[in-house]
Amino acid sequence: DLGSRDIIADKAADVENVLKVKANQIGFNETNFSVITADGKFYSFVVSYNESPVALALNLVGDQVNLKARTQPLGGTDAQAG
């Protein structure tokens, strides 16, 4: 369930357990979206636009949400995510 038309989501091709979510509009206002997984778990997220997001992926495993962080900013300078 998407909270607005400012973000779009679709299942990744050839993969059963990957959902791609991206901005449909630059600079959109804060909104929300919900995900129900195949095992019936419900996740709700509040999102806002960020030109250089720290998080590029979330891994929903068990009862935890693990963040996969960017290790190099878009500008090309090395940085370690913590």
PDB file of N, CA and C in Angstrom:
ATOM      1  N   ASP A   1       0.851  -1.179   0.000  1.00  0.00           N
ATOM      2  CA  ASP A   1       0.000   0.000   0.000  1.00  0.00           C
ATOM      3  C   ASP A   1       0.887   1.229   0.000  1.00  0.00           C
ATOM      4  N   LEU A   2       0.780   2.061  -1.016  1.00  0.00           N
ATOM      5  CA  LEU A   2       1.557   3.290  -1.092  1.00  0.00           C
ATOM      6  C   LEU A   2       0.734   4.450  -0.567  1.00  0.00           C
ATOM      7  N   GLY A   3       1.377   5.330   0.223  1.00  0.00           N
ATOM      8  CA  GLY A   3       0.672   6.451   0.823  1.00  0.00           C
ATOM      9  C   GLY A   3       0.366   7.569  -0.147  1.00  0.00           C
ATOM     10  N   SER A   4       1.074   7.610  -1.287  1.00  0.00           N
ATOM     11  CA  SER A   4       0.842   8.642  -2.284  1.00  0.00           C
ATOM     12  C   SER A   4       1.404   8.180  -3.624  1.00  0.00           C
ATOM     13  N   ARG A   5       1.200   8.995  -4.641  1.00  0.00           N
ATOM     14  CA  ARG A   5       1.749   8.689  -5.965  1.00  0.00           C
ATOM     15  C   ARG A   5       3.176   9.192  -6.109  1.00  0.00           C
ATOM     16  N   ASP A   6       3.745   9.735  -5.028  1.00  0.00           N
ATOM     17  CA  ASP A   6       5.099  10.264  -5.065  1.00  0.00           C
ATOM     18  C   ASP A   6       6.164   9.175  -5.055  1.00  0.00           C
ATOM     19  N   ILE A   7       5.792   7.964  -4.652  1.00  0.00           N
ATOM     20  CA  ILE A   7       6.707   6.831  -4.708  1.00  0.00           C
ATOM     21  C   ILE A   7       6.043   5.711  -5.497  1.00  0.00           C
ATOM     22  N   ILE A   8       6.872   4.883  -6.112  1.00  0.00           N
ATOM     23  CA  ILE A   8       6.353   3.741  -6.857  1.00  0.00           C
ATOM     24  C   ILE A   8       7.066   2.488  -6.376  1.00  0.00           C
ATOM     25  N   ALA A   9       6.389   1.361  -6.487  1.00  0.00           N
ATOM     26  CA  ALA A   9       6.948   0.082  -6.035  1.00  0.00           C
ATOM     27  C   ALA A   9       6.564  -1.002  -7.012  1.00  0.00           C
ATOM     28  N   ASP A  10       7.462  -1.983  -7.135  1.00  0.00           N
ATOM     29  CA  ASP A  10       7.219  -3.108  -8.019  1.00  0.00           C
ATOM     30  C   ASP A  10       8.109  -4.261  -7.584  1.00  0.00           C
ATOM     31  N   LYS A  11       7.634  -5.488  -7.772  1.00  0.00           N
ATOM     32  CA  LYS A  11       8.468  -6.647  -7.498  1.00  0.00           C
ATOM     33  C   LYS A  11       9.584  -6.698  -8.523  1.00  0.00           C
ATOM     34  N   ALA A  12      10.784  -7.061  -8.068  1.00  0.00           N
ATOM     35  CA  ALA A  12      11.910  -7.195  -8.979  1.00  0.00           C
ATOM     36  C   ALA A  12      11.682  -8.385  -9.907  1.00  0.00           C
ATOM     37  N   ALA A  13      12.111  -8.259 -11.153  1.00  0.00           N
ATOM     38  CA  ALA A  13      11.948  -9.333 -12.133  1.00  0.00           C
ATOM     39  C   ALA A  13      12.821 -10.527 -11.745  1.00  0.00           C
ATOM     40  N   ASP A  14      12.288 -11.720 -11.943  1.00  0.00           N
ATOM     41  CA  ASP A  14      13.021 -12.974 -11.735  1.00  0.00           C
ATOM     42  C   ASP A  14      13.422 -13.244 -10.281  1.00  0.00           C
ATOM     43  N   VAL A  15      12.892 -12.475  -9.340  1.00  0.00           N
ATOM     44  CA  VAL A  15      13.196 -12.690  -7.923  1.00  0.00           C
ATOM     45  C   VAL A  15      11.883 -12.612  -7.157  1.00  0.00           C
ATOM     46  N   GLU A  16      11.638 -13.578  -6.311  1.00  0.00           N
ATOM     47  CA  GLU A  16      10.367 -13.631  -5.583  1.00  0.00           C
ATOM     48  C   GLU A  16      10.317 -12.744  -4.342  1.00  0.00           C
ATOM     49  N   ASN A  17      11.472 -12.406  -3.771  1.00  0.00           N
ATOM     50  CA  ASN A  17      11.465 -11.751  -2.465  1.00  0.00           C
ATOM     51  C   ASN A  17      12.110 -10.365  -2.467  1.00  0.00           C
ATOM     52  N   VAL A  18      12.048  -9.644  -3.581  1.00  0.00           N
ATOM     53  CA  VAL A  18      12.626  -8.302  -3.655  1.00  0.00           C
ATOM     54  C   VAL A  18      11.565  -7.323  -4.141  1.00  0.00           C
ATOM     55  N   LEU A  19      11.400  -6.247  -3.383  1.00  0.00           N
ATOM     56  CA  LEU A  19      10.483  -5.175  -3.748  1.00  0.00           C
ATOM     57  C   LEU A  19      11.310  -3.922  -4.016  1.00  0.00           C
ATOM     58  N   LYS A  20      11.171  -3.340  -5.184  1.00  0.00           N
ATOM     59  CA  LYS A  20      11.883  -2.102  -5.524  1.00  0.00           C
ATOM     60  C   LYS A  20      10.949  -0.926  -5.252  1.00  0.00           C
ATOM     61  N   VAL A  21      11.454   0.056  -4.523  1.00  0.00           N
ATOM     62  CA  VAL A  21      10.684   1.263  -4.210  1.00  0.00           C
ATOM     63  C   VAL A  21      11.544   2.454  -4.610  1.00  0.00           C
ATOM     64  N   LYS A  22      10.949   3.404  -5.328  1.00  0.00           N
ATOM     65  CA  LYS A  22      11.722   4.581  -5.715  1.00  0.00           C
ATOM     66  C   LYS A  22      10.823   5.806  -5.814  1.00  0.00           C
ATOM     67  N   ALA A  23      11.484   6.962  -5.801  1.00  0.00           N
ATOM     68  CA  ALA A  23      10.766   8.229  -5.916  1.00  0.00           C
ATOM     69  C   ALA A  23      10.168   8.349  -7.307  1.00  0.00           C
ATOM     70  N   ASN A  24       8.952   8.822  -7.362  1.00  0.00           N
ATOM     71  CA  ASN A  24       8.287   9.093  -8.628  1.00  0.00           C
ATOM     72  C   ASN A  24       8.321  10.584  -8.938  1.00  0.00           C
ATOM     73  N   GLN A  25       8.796  11.352  -7.950  1.00  0.00           N
ATOM     74  CA  GLN A  25       8.854  12.807  -8.083  1.00  0.00           C
ATOM     75  C   GLN A  25       9.992  13.324  -7.217  1.00  0.00           C
ATOM     76  N   ILE A  26      10.818  14.205  -7.743  1.00  0.00           N
ATOM     77  CA  ILE A  26      11.909  14.801  -6.974  1.00  0.00           C
ATOM     78  C   ILE A  26      11.324  15.715  -5.901  1.00  0.00           C
ATOM     79  N   GLY A  27      11.854  15.602  -4.676  1.00  0.00           N
ATOM     80  CA  GLY A  27      11.467  16.490  -3.595  1.00  0.00           C
ATOM     81  C   GLY A  27      10.091  16.247  -3.007  1.00  0.00           C
ATOM     82  N   PHE A  28       9.570  15.025  -3.116  1.00  0.00           N
ATOM     83  CA  PHE A  28       8.219  14.774  -2.609  1.00  0.00           C
ATOM     84  C   PHE A  28       8.125  14.958  -1.096  1.00  0.00           C
ATOM     85  N   ASN A  29       6.928  15.228  -0.613  1.00  0.00           N
ATOM     86  CA  ASN A  29       6.680  15.373   0.819  1.00  0.00           C
ATOM     87  C   ASN A  29       6.707  14.004   1.497  1.00  0.00           C
ATOM     88  N   GLU A  30       6.914  14.009   2.795  1.00  0.00           N
ATOM     89  CA  GLU A  30       6.921  12.767   3.569  1.00  0.00           C
ATOM     90  C   GLU A  30       5.633  11.987   3.326  1.00  0.00           C
ATOM     91  N   THR A  31       5.771  10.680   3.154  1.00  0.00           N
ATOM     92  CA  THR A  31       4.623   9.803   2.937  1.00  0.00           C
ATOM     93  C   THR A  31       4.913   8.456   3.582  1.00  0.00           C
ATOM     94  N   ASN A  32       4.061   7.505   3.353  1.00  0.00           N
ATOM     95  CA  ASN A  32       4.277   6.188   3.950  1.00  0.00           C
ATOM     96  C   ASN A  32       3.955   5.091   2.944  1.00  0.00           C
ATOM     97  N   PHE A  33       4.458   3.896   3.223  1.00  0.00           N
ATOM     98  CA  PHE A  33       4.041   2.721   2.473  1.00  0.00           C
ATOM     99  C   PHE A  33       4.124   1.510   3.383  1.00  0.00           C
ATOM    100  N   SER A  34       3.346   0.505   3.059  1.00  0.00           N
ATOM    101  CA  SER A  34       3.286  -0.717   3.861  1.00  0.00           C
ATOM    102  C   SER A  34       3.610  -1.922   3.003  1.00  0.00           C
ATOM    103  N   VAL A  35       4.196  -2.929   3.636  1.00  0.00           N
ATOM    104  CA  VAL A  35       4.553  -4.172   2.961  1.00  0.00           C
ATOM    105  C   VAL A  35       4.037  -5.333   3.809  1.00  0.00           C
ATOM    106  N   ILE A  36       3.386  -6.273   3.159  1.00  0.00           N
ATOM    107  CA  ILE A  36       3.006  -7.527   3.810  1.00  0.00           C
ATOM    108  C   ILE A  36       3.802  -8.619   3.117  1.00  0.00           C
ATOM    109  N   THR A  37       4.607  -9.342   3.889  1.00  0.00           N
ATOM    110  CA  THR A  37       5.474 -10.367   3.321  1.00  0.00           C
ATOM    111  C   THR A  37       4.716 -11.678   3.126  1.00  0.00           C
ATOM    112  N   ALA A  38       5.340 -12.589   2.398  1.00  0.00           N
ATOM    113  CA  ALA A  38       4.713 -13.887   2.106  1.00  0.00           C
ATOM    114  C   ALA A  38       4.367 -14.661   3.372  1.00  0.00           C
ATOM    115  N   ASP A  39       5.130 -14.433   4.445  1.00  0.00           N
ATOM    116  CA  ASP A  39       4.845 -15.132   5.702  1.00  0.00           C
ATOM    117  C   ASP A  39       3.846 -14.371   6.572  1.00  0.00           C
ATOM    118  N   GLY A  40       3.216 -13.320   6.012  1.00  0.00           N
ATOM    119  CA  GLY A  40       2.150 -12.608   6.705  1.00  0.00           C
ATOM    120  C   GLY A  40       2.597 -11.483   7.625  1.00  0.00           C
ATOM    121  N   LYS A  41       3.882 -11.162   7.650  1.00  0.00           N
ATOM    122  CA  LYS A  41       4.354 -10.074   8.507  1.00  0.00           C
ATOM    123  C   LYS A  41       4.048  -8.735   7.847  1.00  0.00           C
ATOM    124  N   PHE A  42       3.719  -7.750   8.684  1.00  0.00           N
ATOM    125  CA  PHE A  42       3.333  -6.416   8.227  1.00  0.00           C
ATOM    126  C   PHE A  42       4.416  -5.420   8.613  1.00  0.00           C
ATOM    127  N   TYR A  43       4.876  -4.645   7.649  1.00  0.00           N
ATOM    128  CA  TYR A  43       5.870  -3.606   7.885  1.00  0.00           C
ATOM    129  C   TYR A  43       5.321  -2.293   7.339  1.00  0.00           C
ATOM    130  N   SER A  44       5.510  -1.212   8.088  1.00  0.00           N
ATOM    131  CA  SER A  44       5.072   0.104   7.647  1.00  0.00           C
ATOM    132  C   SER A  44       6.266   1.049   7.722  1.00  0.00           C
ATOM    133  N   PHE A  45       6.458   1.855   6.682  1.00  0.00           N
ATOM    134  CA  PHE A  45       7.600   2.752   6.588  1.00  0.00           C
ATOM    135  C   PHE A  45       7.129   4.173   6.321  1.00  0.00           C
ATOM    136  N   VAL A  46       7.792   5.128   6.949  1.00  0.00           N
ATOM    137  CA  VAL A  46       7.594   6.545   6.660  1.00  0.00           C
ATOM    138  C   VAL A  46       8.821   6.965   5.859  1.00  0.00           C
ATOM    139  N   VAL A  47       8.596   7.560   4.695  1.00  0.00           N
ATOM    140  CA  VAL A  47       9.702   7.918   3.813  1.00  0.00           C
ATOM    141  C   VAL A  47       9.613   9.376   3.385  1.00  0.00           C
ATOM    142  N   SER A  48      10.770   9.962   3.116  1.00  0.00           N
ATOM    143  CA  SER A  48      10.846  11.304   2.559  1.00  0.00           C
ATOM    144  C   SER A  48      11.961  11.315   1.526  1.00  0.00           C
ATOM    145  N   TYR A  49      11.912  12.278   0.626  1.00  0.00           N
ATOM    146  CA  TYR A  49      12.883  12.349  -0.462  1.00  0.00           C
ATOM    147  C   TYR A  49      14.260  12.718   0.066  1.00  0.00           C
ATOM    148  N   ASN A  50      15.283  12.061  -0.465  1.00  0.00           N
ATOM    149  CA  ASN A  50      16.664  12.381  -0.129  1.00  0.00           C
ATOM    150  C   ASN A  50      17.495  12.154  -1.384  1.00  0.00           C
ATOM    151  N   GLU A  51      18.154  13.180  -1.875  1.00  0.00           N
ATOM    152  CA  GLU A  51      18.961  13.091  -3.097  1.00  0.00           C
ATOM    153  C   GLU A  51      20.100  12.080  -2.962  1.00  0.00           C
ATOM    154  N   SER A  52      20.672  11.953  -1.756  1.00  0.00           N
ATOM    155  CA  SER A  52      21.790  11.023  -1.508  1.00  0.00           C
ATOM    156  C   SER A  52      21.484  10.169  -0.278  1.00  0.00           C
ATOM    157  N   PRO A  53      20.617   9.186  -0.410  1.00  0.00           N
ATOM    158  CA  PRO A  53      20.220   8.401   0.765  1.00  0.00           C
ATOM    159  C   PRO A  53      21.368   7.560   1.328  1.00  0.00           C
ATOM    160  N   VAL A  54      21.377   7.407   2.632  1.00  0.00           N
ATOM    161  CA  VAL A  54      22.362   6.556   3.286  1.00  0.00           C
ATOM    162  C   VAL A  54      21.970   5.092   3.091  1.00  0.00           C
ATOM    163  N   ALA A  55      20.703   4.793   3.214  1.00  0.00           N
ATOM    164  CA  ALA A  55      20.217   3.423   3.079  1.00  0.00           C
ATOM    165  C   ALA A  55      19.799   3.162   1.641  1.00  0.00           C
ATOM    166  N   LEU A  56      20.338   2.102   1.076  1.00  0.00           N
ATOM    167  CA  LEU A  56      19.963   1.718  -0.272  1.00  0.00           C
ATOM    168  C   LEU A  56      19.117   0.463  -0.287  1.00  0.00           C
ATOM    169  N   ALA A  57      19.156  -0.294   0.806  1.00  0.00           N
ATOM    170  CA  ALA A  57      18.393  -1.537   0.862  1.00  0.00           C
ATOM    171  C   ALA A  57      18.049  -1.856   2.309  1.00  0.00           C
ATOM    172  N   LEU A  58      16.908  -2.480   2.489  1.00  0.00           N
ATOM    173  CA  LEU A  58      16.498  -2.998   3.789  1.00  0.00           C
ATOM    174  C   LEU A  58      16.296  -4.497   3.633  1.00  0.00           C
ATOM    175  N   ASN A  59      16.771  -5.246   4.595  1.00  0.00           N
ATOM    176  CA  ASN A  59      16.604  -6.688   4.584  1.00  0.00           C
ATOM    177  C   ASN A  59      15.651  -7.040   5.721  1.00  0.00           C
ATOM    178  N   LEU A  60      14.472  -7.532   5.390  1.00  0.00           N
ATOM    179  CA  LEU A  60      13.465  -7.876   6.392  1.00  0.00           C
ATOM    180  C   LEU A  60      13.614  -9.357   6.717  1.00  0.00           C
ATOM    181  N   VAL A  61      14.404  -9.649   7.754  1.00  0.00           N
ATOM    182  CA  VAL A  61      14.689 -11.022   8.139  1.00  0.00           C
ATOM    183  C   VAL A  61      14.166 -11.254   9.551  1.00  0.00           C
ATOM    184  N   GLY A  62      13.344 -12.281   9.712  1.00  0.00           N
ATOM    185  CA  GLY A  62      12.810 -12.582  11.037  1.00  0.00           C
ATOM    186  C   GLY A  62      12.060 -11.393  11.604  1.00  0.00           C
ATOM    187  N   ASP A  63      12.405 -11.002  12.803  1.00  0.00           N
ATOM    188  CA  ASP A  63      11.770  -9.863  13.454  1.00  0.00           C
ATOM    189  C   ASP A  63      12.619  -8.604  13.369  1.00  0.00           C
ATOM    190  N   GLN A  64      13.679  -8.634  12.549  1.00  0.00           N
ATOM    191  CA  GLN A  64      14.582  -7.502  12.432  1.00  0.00           C
ATOM    192  C   GLN A  64      14.513  -6.892  11.040  1.00  0.00           C
ATOM    193  N   VAL A  65      14.801  -5.594  10.980  1.00  0.00           N
ATOM    194  CA  VAL A  65      14.963  -4.897   9.713  1.00  0.00           C
ATOM    195  C   VAL A  65      16.422  -4.459   9.668  1.00  0.00           C
ATOM    196  N   ASN A  66      17.201  -5.058   8.768  1.00  0.00           N
ATOM    197  CA  ASN A  66      18.621  -4.751   8.660  1.00  0.00           C
ATOM    198  C   ASN A  66      18.848  -3.757   7.535  1.00  0.00           C
ATOM    199  N   LEU A  67      19.603  -2.716   7.843  1.00  0.00           N
ATOM    200  CA  LEU A  67      19.892  -1.631   6.916  1.00  0.00           C
ATOM    201  C   LEU A  67      21.160  -1.946   6.136  1.00  0.00           C
ATOM    202  N   LYS A  68      21.097  -1.828   4.835  1.00  0.00           N
ATOM    203  CA  LYS A  68      22.288  -1.965   3.993  1.00  0.00           C
ATOM    204  C   LYS A  68      22.663  -0.553   3.577  1.00  0.00           C
ATOM    205  N   ALA A  69      23.781  -0.045   4.087  1.00  0.00           N
ATOM    206  CA  ALA A  69      24.141   1.360   3.920  1.00  0.00           C
ATOM    207  C   ALA A  69      25.103   1.580   2.770  1.00  0.00           C
ATOM    208  N   ARG A  70      25.055   2.781   2.239  1.00  0.00           N
ATOM    209  CA  ARG A  70      25.972   3.208   1.183  1.00  0.00           C
ATOM    210  C   ARG A  70      27.375   3.316   1.780  1.00  0.00           C
ATOM    211  N   THR A  71      28.385   2.820   1.078  1.00  0.00           N
ATOM    212  CA  THR A  71      29.760   2.957   1.549  1.00  0.00           C
ATOM    213  C   THR A  71      30.507   4.048   0.807  1.00  0.00           C
ATOM    214  N   GLN A  72      29.938   4.563  -0.274  1.00  0.00           N
ATOM    215  CA  GLN A  72      30.568   5.656  -1.011  1.00  0.00           C
ATOM    216  C   GLN A  72      29.493   6.645  -1.430  1.00  0.00           C
ATOM    217  N   PRO A  73      29.610   7.912  -1.002  1.00  0.00           N
ATOM    218  CA  PRO A  73      28.610   8.912  -1.384  1.00  0.00           C
ATOM    219  C   PRO A  73      28.601   9.121  -2.899  1.00  0.00           C
ATOM    220  N   LEU A  74      27.530   9.680  -3.416  1.00  0.00           N
ATOM    221  CA  LEU A  74      27.407   9.932  -4.843  1.00  0.00           C
ATOM    222  C   LEU A  74      28.507  10.849  -5.370  1.00  0.00           C
ATOM    223  N   GLY A  75      29.050  11.706  -4.521  1.00  0.00           N
ATOM    224  CA  GLY A  75      30.096  12.630  -4.948  1.00  0.00           C
ATOM    225  C   GLY A  75      31.425  11.956  -5.245  1.00  0.00           C
ATOM    226  N   GLY A  76      31.603  10.689  -4.863  1.00  0.00           N
ATOM    227  CA  GLY A  76      32.807   9.958  -5.172  1.00  0.00           C
ATOM    228  C   GLY A  76      33.841   9.922  -4.074  1.00  0.00           C
ATOM    229  N   THR A  77      33.592  10.545  -2.922  1.00  0.00           N
ATOM    230  CA  THR A  77      34.530  10.533  -1.813  1.00  0.00           C
ATOM    231  C   THR A  77      34.279   9.307  -0.971  1.00  0.00           C
ATOM    232  N   ASP A  78      35.351   8.584  -0.618  1.00  0.00           N
ATOM    233  CA  ASP A  78      35.190   7.382   0.202  1.00  0.00           C
ATOM    234  C   ASP A  78      34.705   7.747   1.590  1.00  0.00           C
ATOM    235  N   ALA A  79      33.774   6.951   2.093  1.00  0.00           N
ATOM    236  CA  ALA A  79      33.240   7.114   3.443  1.00  0.00           C
ATOM    237  C   ALA A  79      32.739   5.758   3.904  1.00  0.00           C
ATOM    238  N   GLN A  80      32.921   5.454   5.143  1.00  0.00           N
ATOM    239  CA  GLN A  80      32.424   4.210   5.707  1.00  0.00           C
ATOM    240  C   GLN A  80      31.112   4.455   6.392  1.00  0.00           C
ATOM    241  N   ALA A  81      30.152   3.607   6.116  1.00  0.00           N
ATOM    242  CA  ALA A  81      28.856   3.695   6.793  1.00  0.00           C
ATOM    243  C   ALA A  81      28.973   2.979   8.119  1.00  0.00           C
ATOM    244  N   GLY A  82      28.267   3.498   9.118  1.00  0.00           N
ATOM    245  CA  GLY A  82      28.388   2.903  10.431  1.00  0.00           C
ATOM    246  C   GLY A  82      27.163   2.373  10.964  1.00  0.00           C
TER     247      GLY A  82
END
